[in-house]
Tab-separated table of C-alpha atoms in Angstrom:
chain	number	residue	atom	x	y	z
H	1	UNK	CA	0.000	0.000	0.000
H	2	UNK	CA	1.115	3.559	-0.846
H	3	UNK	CA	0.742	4.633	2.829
H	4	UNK	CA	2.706	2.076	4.145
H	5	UNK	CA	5.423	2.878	1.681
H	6	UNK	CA	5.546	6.218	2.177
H	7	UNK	CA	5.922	5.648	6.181
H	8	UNK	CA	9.020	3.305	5.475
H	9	UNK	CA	9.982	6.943	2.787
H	10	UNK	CA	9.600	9.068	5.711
H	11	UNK	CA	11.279	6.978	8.401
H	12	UNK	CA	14.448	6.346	6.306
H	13	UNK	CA	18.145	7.850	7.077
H	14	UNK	CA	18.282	10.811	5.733
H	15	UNK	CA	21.539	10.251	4.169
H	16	UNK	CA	19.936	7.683	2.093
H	17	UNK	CA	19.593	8.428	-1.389
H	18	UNK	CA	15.687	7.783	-1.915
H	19	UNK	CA	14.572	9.628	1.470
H	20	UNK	CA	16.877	12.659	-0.161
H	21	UNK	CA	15.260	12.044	-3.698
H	22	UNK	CA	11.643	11.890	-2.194
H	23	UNK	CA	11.843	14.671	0.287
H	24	UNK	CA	13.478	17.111	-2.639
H	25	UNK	CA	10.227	16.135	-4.717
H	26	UNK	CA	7.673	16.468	-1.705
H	27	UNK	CA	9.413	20.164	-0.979
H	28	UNK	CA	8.999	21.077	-4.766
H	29	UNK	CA	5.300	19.819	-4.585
H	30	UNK	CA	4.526	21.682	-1.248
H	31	UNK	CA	6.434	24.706	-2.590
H	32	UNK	CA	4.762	24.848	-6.103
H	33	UNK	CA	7.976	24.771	-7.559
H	34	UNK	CA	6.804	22.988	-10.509
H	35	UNK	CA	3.236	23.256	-12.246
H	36	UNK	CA	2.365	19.629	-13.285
H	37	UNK	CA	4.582	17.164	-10.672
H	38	UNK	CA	3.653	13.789	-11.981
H	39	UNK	CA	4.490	10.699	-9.582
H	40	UNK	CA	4.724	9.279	-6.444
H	41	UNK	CA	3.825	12.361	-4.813
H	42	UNK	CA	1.138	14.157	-6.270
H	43	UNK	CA	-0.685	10.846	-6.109
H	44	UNK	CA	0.090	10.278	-2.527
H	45	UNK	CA	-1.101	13.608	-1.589
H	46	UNK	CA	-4.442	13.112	-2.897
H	47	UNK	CA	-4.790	9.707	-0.289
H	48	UNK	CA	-3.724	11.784	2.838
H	49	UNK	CA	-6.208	14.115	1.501
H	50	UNK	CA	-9.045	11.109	0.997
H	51	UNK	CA	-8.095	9.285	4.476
H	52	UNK	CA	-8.077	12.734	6.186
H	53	UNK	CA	-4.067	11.856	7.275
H	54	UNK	CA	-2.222	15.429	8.063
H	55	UNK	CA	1.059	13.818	9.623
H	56	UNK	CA	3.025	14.301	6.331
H	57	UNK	CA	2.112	17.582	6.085
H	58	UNK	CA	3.717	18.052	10.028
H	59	UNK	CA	6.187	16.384	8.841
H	60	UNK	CA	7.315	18.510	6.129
H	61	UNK	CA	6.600	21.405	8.366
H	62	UNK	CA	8.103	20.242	11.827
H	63	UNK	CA	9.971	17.115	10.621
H	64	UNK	CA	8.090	14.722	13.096
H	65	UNK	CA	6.110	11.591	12.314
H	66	UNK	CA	5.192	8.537	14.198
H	67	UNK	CA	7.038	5.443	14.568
H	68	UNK	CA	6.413	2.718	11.900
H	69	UNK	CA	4.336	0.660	14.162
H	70	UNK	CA	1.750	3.740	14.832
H	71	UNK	CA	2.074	4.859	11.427
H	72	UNK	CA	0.920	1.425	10.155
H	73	UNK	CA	-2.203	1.322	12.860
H	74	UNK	CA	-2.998	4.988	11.941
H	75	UNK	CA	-3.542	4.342	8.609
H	76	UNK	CA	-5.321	1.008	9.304
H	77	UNK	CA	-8.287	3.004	11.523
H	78	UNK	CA	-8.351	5.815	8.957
H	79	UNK	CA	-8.956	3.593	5.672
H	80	UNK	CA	-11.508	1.611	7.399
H	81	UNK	CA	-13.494	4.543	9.017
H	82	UNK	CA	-13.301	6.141	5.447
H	83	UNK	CA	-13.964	2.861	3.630
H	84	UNK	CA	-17.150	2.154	5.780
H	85	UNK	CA	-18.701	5.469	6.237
H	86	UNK	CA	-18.790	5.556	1.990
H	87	UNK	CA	-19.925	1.991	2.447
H	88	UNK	CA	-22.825	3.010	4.690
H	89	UNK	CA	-23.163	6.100	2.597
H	90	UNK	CA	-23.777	3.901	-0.532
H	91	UNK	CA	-26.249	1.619	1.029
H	92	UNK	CA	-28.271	4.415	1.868
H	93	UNK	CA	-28.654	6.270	-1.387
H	94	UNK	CA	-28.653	2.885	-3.386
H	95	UNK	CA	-31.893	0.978	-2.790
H	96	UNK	CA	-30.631	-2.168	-5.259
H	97	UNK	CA	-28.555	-2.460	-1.841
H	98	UNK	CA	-31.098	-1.991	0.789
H	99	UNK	CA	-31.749	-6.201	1.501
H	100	UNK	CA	-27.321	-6.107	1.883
H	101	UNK	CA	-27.619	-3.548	4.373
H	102	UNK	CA	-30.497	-5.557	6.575
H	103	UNK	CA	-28.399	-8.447	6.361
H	104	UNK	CA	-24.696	-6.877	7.385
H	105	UNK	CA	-26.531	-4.973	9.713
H	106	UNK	CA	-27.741	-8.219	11.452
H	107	UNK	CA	-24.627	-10.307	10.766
H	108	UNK	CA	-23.129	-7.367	12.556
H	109	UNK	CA	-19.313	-7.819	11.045
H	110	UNK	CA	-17.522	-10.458	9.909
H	111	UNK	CA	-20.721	-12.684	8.012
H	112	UNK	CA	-20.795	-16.104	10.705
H	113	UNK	CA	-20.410	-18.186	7.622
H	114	UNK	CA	-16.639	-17.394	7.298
H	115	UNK	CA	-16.854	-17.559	11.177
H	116	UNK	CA	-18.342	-21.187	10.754
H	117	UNK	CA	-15.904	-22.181	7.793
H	118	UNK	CA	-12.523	-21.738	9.962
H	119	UNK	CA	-14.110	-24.499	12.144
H	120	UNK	CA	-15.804	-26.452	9.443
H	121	UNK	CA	-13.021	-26.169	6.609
H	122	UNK	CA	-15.146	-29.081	4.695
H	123	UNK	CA	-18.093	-26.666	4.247
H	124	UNK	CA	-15.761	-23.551	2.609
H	125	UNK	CA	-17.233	-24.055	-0.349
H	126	UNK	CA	-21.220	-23.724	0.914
H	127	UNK	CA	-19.730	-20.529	2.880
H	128	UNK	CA	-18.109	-19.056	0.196
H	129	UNK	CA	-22.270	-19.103	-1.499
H	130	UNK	CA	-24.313	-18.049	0.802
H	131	UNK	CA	-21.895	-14.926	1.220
H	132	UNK	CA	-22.065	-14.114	-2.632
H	133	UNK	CA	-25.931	-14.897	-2.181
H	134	UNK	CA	-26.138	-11.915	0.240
H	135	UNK	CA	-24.427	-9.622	-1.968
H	136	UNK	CA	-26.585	-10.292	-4.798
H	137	UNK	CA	-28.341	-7.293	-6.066
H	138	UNK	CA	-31.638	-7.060	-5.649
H	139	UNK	CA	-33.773	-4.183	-7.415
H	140	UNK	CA	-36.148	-2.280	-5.414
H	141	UNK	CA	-38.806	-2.036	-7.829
H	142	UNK	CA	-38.949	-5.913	-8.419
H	143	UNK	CA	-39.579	-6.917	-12.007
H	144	UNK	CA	-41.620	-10.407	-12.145
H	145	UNK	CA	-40.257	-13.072	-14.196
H	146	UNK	CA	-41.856	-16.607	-14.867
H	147	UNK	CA	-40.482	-19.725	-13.076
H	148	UNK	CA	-39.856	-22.287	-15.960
H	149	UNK	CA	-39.714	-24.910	-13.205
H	150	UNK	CA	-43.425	-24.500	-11.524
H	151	UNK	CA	-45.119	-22.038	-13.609
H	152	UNK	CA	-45.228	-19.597	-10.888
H	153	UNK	CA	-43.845	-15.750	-11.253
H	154	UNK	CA	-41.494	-14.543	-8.830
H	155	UNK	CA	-39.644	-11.434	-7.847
H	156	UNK	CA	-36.402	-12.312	-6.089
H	157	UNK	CA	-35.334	-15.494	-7.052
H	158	UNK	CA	-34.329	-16.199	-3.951
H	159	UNK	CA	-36.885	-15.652	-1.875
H	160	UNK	CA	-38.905	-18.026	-4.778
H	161	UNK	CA	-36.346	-20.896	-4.615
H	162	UNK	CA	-35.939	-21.080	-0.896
H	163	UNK	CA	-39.876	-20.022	0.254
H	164	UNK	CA	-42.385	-21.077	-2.407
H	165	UNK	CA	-40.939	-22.759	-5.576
H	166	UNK	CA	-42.562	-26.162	-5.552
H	167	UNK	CA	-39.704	-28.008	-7.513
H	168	UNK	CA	-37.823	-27.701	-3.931
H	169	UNK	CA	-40.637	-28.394	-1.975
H	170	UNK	CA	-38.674	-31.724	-0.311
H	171	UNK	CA	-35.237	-29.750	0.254
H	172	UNK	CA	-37.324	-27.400	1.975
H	173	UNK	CA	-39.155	-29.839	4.004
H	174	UNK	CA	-35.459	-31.044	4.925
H	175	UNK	CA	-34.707	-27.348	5.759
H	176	UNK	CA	-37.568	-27.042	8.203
H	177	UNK	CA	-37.005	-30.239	9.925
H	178	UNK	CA	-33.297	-29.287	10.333
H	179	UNK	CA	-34.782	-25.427	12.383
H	180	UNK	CA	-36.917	-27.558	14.168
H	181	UNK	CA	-34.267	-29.972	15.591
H	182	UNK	CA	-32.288	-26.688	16.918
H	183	UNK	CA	-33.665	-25.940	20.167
H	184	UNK	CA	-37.004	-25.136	21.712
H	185	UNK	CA	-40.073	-25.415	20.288
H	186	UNK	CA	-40.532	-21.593	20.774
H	187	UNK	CA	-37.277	-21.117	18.106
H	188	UNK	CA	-39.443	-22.995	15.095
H	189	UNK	CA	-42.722	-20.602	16.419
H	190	UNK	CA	-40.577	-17.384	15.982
H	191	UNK	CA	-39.022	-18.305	12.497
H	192	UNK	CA	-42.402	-19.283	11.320
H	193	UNK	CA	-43.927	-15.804	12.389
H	194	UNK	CA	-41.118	-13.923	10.170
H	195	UNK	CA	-42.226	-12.049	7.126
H	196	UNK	CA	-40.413	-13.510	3.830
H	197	UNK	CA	-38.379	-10.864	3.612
H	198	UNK	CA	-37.123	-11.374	6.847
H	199	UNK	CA	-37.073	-14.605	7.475
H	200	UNK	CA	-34.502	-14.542	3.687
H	201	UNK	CA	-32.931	-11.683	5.984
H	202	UNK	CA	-32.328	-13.899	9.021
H	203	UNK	CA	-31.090	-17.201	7.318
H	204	UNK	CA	-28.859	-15.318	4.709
H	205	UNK	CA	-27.243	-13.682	7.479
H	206	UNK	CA	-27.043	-17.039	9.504
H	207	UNK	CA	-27.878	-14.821	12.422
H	208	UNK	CA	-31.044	-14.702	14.480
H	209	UNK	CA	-31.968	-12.265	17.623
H	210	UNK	CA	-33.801	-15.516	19.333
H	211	UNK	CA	-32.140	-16.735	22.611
H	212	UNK	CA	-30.071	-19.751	21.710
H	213	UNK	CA	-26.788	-20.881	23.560
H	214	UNK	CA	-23.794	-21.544	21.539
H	215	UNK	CA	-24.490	-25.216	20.273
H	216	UNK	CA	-28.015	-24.101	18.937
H	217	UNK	CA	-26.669	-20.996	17.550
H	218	UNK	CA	-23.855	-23.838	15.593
H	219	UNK	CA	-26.831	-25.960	14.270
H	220	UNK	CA	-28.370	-23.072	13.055
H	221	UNK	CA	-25.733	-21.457	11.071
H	222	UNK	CA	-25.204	-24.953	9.581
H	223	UNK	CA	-28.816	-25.527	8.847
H	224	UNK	CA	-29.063	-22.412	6.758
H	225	UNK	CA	-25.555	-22.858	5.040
H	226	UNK	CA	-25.913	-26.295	3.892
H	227	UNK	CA	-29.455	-26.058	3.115
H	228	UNK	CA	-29.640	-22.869	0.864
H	229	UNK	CA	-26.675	-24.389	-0.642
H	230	UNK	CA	-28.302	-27.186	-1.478
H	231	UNK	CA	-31.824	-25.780	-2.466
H	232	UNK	CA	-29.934	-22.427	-5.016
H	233	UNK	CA	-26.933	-24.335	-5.955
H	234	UNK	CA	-27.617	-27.665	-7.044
């Protein structure tokens, strides 16, 4: 990464030939010396600018800078505070992505299915799916198309294959009897009583707001991985 390099730029001997060549360009940009500086540094400037990092410019001015270490962790916090604020900024003025928001929003981070997969390295592949399924785009003015396996028209193919198409009608059964295995009766009640849209929501994000302890939570994340795996991908 740029950043990165230019800490290692800054934190060089100053008898070394590169920090010399690199600070007498920086100077020249800062300075105006010359009208159009292509490079290293124009384009460097313009990512301080973007991640809101000023320490160069101190540095220029006062000739201190952090240590590599704090450099490195600096820049870390500042391009994902950036990256995520235009990510949330996106999500909010973009209603194709308005489902991926619900569902990061309840995953809350890291999606549990690459949580699951570092335990269950057999099941990477079904992971790996059901992640891409939750960044599939889904238009918020749903066009209808015609199911040329039951006849039926459907708006998010999803929501179709996994809730109502009867060509999976068994693999669904299957699905339901593998919720209902995973703790109280109660659990099966509350999934039941979910809307389409968020009941897709809740098993796309492997994540639900319903009590369980940690081996029910397990058997649920692997209920929905395997299953929509096996219901949109075979």
């Amino acid at each position: 990464m740029n950043l990165l390099f230019l800490g290692k730029l800054v934190l060089m001997k100053d008898s070394m030939l590169p920090k010399q060549i690199f600070l007498t360009r920086a100077m020249e940009f800062k300075y105006n010396c010359v009208k159009h500086q292509l490079g290293f540094i124009p384009d460097i400037h313009r990512i301080l600018i973007n991640y809101r990092l000023s320490d160069f410019d101190t540095y220029l001015s006062t000739g201190h800078f952090p240590t590599y270490i704090q450099w490195k962790k600096k820049v870390k916090v500042a391009v994902q505070e950036t990256e995520e604020s235009l990510w949330r900024f996106r999500t909010q003025i973009d209603k194709d992505f308005k489902f991926f928001s619900r569902i990061h929003t309840l995953s809350k981070g890291l999606h549990p299915a690459w949580t699951f997969s570092r335990k269950h390295p057999l099941l990477i592949e079904q992971c790996r799916f059901i992640v891409n399924l939750c960044t599939l785009t889904r238009p918020y003015e749903e066009p209808f198309f015609l199911c040329d396996k039951c006849g039926r028209f459907f708006g998010d193919i999803t929501i179709h294959i996994v809730l109502s198409c009867e060509t999976f009608q068994s693999k669904r059964d299957k699905f339901w009897c593998d919720l209902i295995d995973i703790g109280p009766i109660e659990f099966s009640a509350y999934l039941h009583s979910l809307t389409d849209e968020d009941f897709l929501a809740c098993i796309l994000s492997c994540h639900t707001d319903f009590d369980l302890n940690e081996d029910e939570r397990t058997m649920f994340q692997k209920a929905c991985i395997t299953n929509i795996y096996w219901m949109c991908a075979t």
